[in-house]
Short mmCIF file of N, CA and C in Angstrom, two decimals:
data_model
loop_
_atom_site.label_atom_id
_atom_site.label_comp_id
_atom_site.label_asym_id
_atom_site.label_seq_id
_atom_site.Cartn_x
_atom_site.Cartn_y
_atom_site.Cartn_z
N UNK A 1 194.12 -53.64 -127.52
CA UNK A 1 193.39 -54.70 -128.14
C UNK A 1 191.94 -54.31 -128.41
N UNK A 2 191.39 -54.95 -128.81
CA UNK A 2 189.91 -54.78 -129.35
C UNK A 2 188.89 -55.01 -128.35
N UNK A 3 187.98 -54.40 -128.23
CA UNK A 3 187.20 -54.79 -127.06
C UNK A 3 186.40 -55.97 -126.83
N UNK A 4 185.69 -56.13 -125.52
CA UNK A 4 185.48 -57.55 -125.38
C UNK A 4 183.95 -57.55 -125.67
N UNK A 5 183.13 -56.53 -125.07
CA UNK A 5 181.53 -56.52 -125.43
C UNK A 5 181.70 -55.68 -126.51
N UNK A 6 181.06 -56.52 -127.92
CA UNK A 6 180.83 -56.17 -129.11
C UNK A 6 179.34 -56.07 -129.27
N UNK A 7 178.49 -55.24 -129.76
CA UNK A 7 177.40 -55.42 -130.47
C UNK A 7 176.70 -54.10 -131.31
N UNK A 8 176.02 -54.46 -132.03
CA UNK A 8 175.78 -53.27 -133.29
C UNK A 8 174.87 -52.13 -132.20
N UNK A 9 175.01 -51.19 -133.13
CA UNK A 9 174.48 -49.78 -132.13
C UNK A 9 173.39 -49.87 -131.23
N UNK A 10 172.73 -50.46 -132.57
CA UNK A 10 171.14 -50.43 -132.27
C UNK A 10 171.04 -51.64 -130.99
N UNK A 11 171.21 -52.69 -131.05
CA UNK A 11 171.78 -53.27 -129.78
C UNK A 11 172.16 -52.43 -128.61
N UNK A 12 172.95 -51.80 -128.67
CA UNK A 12 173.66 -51.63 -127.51
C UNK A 12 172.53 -50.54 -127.13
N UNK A 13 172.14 -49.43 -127.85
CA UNK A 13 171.19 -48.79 -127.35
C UNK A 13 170.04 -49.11 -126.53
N UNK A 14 169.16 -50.35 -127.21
CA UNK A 14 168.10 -50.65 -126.97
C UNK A 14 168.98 -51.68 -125.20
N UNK A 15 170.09 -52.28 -125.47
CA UNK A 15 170.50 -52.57 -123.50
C UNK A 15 170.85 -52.15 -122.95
N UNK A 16 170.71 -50.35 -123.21
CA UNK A 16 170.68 -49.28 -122.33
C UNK A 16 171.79 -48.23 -122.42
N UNK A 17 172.28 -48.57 -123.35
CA UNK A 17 174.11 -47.98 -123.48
C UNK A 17 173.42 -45.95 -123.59
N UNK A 18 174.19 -45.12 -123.27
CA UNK A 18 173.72 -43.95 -123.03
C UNK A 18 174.90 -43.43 -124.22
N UNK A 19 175.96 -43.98 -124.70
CA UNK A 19 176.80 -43.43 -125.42
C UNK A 19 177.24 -45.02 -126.79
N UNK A 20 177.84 -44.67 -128.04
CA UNK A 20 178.54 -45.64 -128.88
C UNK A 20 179.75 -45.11 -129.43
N UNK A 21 180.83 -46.40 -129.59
CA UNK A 21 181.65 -45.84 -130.04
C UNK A 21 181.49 -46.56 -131.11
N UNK A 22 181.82 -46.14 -132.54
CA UNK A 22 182.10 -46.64 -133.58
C UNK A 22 183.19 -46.06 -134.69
N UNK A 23 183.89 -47.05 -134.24
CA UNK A 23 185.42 -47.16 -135.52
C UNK A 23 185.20 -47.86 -136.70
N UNK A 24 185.52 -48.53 -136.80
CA UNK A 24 185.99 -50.03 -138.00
C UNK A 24 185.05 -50.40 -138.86
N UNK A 25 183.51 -50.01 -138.26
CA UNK A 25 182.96 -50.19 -139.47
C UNK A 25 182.72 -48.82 -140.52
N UNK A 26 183.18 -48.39 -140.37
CA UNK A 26 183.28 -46.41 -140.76
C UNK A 26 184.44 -46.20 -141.60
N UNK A 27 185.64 -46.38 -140.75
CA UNK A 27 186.85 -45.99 -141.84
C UNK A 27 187.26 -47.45 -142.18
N UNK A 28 186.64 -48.31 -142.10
CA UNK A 28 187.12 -49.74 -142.96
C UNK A 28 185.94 -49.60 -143.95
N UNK A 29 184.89 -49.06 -144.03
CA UNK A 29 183.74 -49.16 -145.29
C UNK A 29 184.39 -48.68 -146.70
N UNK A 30 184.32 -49.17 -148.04
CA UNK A 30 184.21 -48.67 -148.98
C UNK A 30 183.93 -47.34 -149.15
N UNK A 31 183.18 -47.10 -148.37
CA UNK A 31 182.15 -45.33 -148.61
C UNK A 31 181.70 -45.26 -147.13
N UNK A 32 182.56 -44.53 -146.19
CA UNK A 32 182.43 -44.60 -144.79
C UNK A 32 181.02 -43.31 -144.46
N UNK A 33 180.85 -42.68 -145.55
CA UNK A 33 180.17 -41.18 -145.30
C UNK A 33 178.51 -41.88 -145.13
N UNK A 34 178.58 -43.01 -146.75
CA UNK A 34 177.14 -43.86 -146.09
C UNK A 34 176.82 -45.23 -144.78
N UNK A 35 178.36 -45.66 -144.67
CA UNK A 35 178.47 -46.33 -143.47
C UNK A 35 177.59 -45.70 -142.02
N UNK A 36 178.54 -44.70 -142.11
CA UNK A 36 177.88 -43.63 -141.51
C UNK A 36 176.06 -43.16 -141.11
N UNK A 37 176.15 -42.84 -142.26
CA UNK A 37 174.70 -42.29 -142.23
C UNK A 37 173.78 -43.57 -141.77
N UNK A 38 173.74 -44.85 -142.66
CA UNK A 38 172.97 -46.50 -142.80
C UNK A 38 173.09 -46.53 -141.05
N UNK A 39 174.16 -46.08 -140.35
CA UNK A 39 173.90 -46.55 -138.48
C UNK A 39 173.17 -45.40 -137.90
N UNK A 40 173.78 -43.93 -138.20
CA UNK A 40 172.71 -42.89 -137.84
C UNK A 40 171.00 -43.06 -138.12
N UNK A 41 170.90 -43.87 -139.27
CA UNK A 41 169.39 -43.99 -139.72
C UNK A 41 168.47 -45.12 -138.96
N UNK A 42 169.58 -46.04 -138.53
CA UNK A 42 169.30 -47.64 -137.58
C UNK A 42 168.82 -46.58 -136.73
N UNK A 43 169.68 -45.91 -135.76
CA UNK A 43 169.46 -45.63 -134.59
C UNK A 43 168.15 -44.55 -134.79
N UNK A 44 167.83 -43.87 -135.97
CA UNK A 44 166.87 -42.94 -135.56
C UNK A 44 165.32 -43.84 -135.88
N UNK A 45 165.23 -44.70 -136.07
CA UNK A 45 163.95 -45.41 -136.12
C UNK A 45 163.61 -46.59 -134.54
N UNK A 46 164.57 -46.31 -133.67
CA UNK A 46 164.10 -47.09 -132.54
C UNK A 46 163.21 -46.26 -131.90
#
């Protein structure tokens, strides 16, 4: 099943998470390569 604590990267980073997993919004995107990149870019400006 799907997990129970959900929240976007940048979230989970900033409440301490040391690792992310991300599926669904990646290979469910239209264009997963900029899905991709748009969360790599979230996370490099915290």
């Amino acid at each position: 099943g799907d997990q129970k604590r959900v929240a976007t990267p940048a979230s989970a980073i900033r409440d301490g998470a040391d690792h992310i997993v991300v599926g669904r919004p990646v290979w469910k995107a239209p264009d997963p390569r900029a899905a991709a990149r748009a969360i790599t870019d979230e996370l490099r400006d915290l």
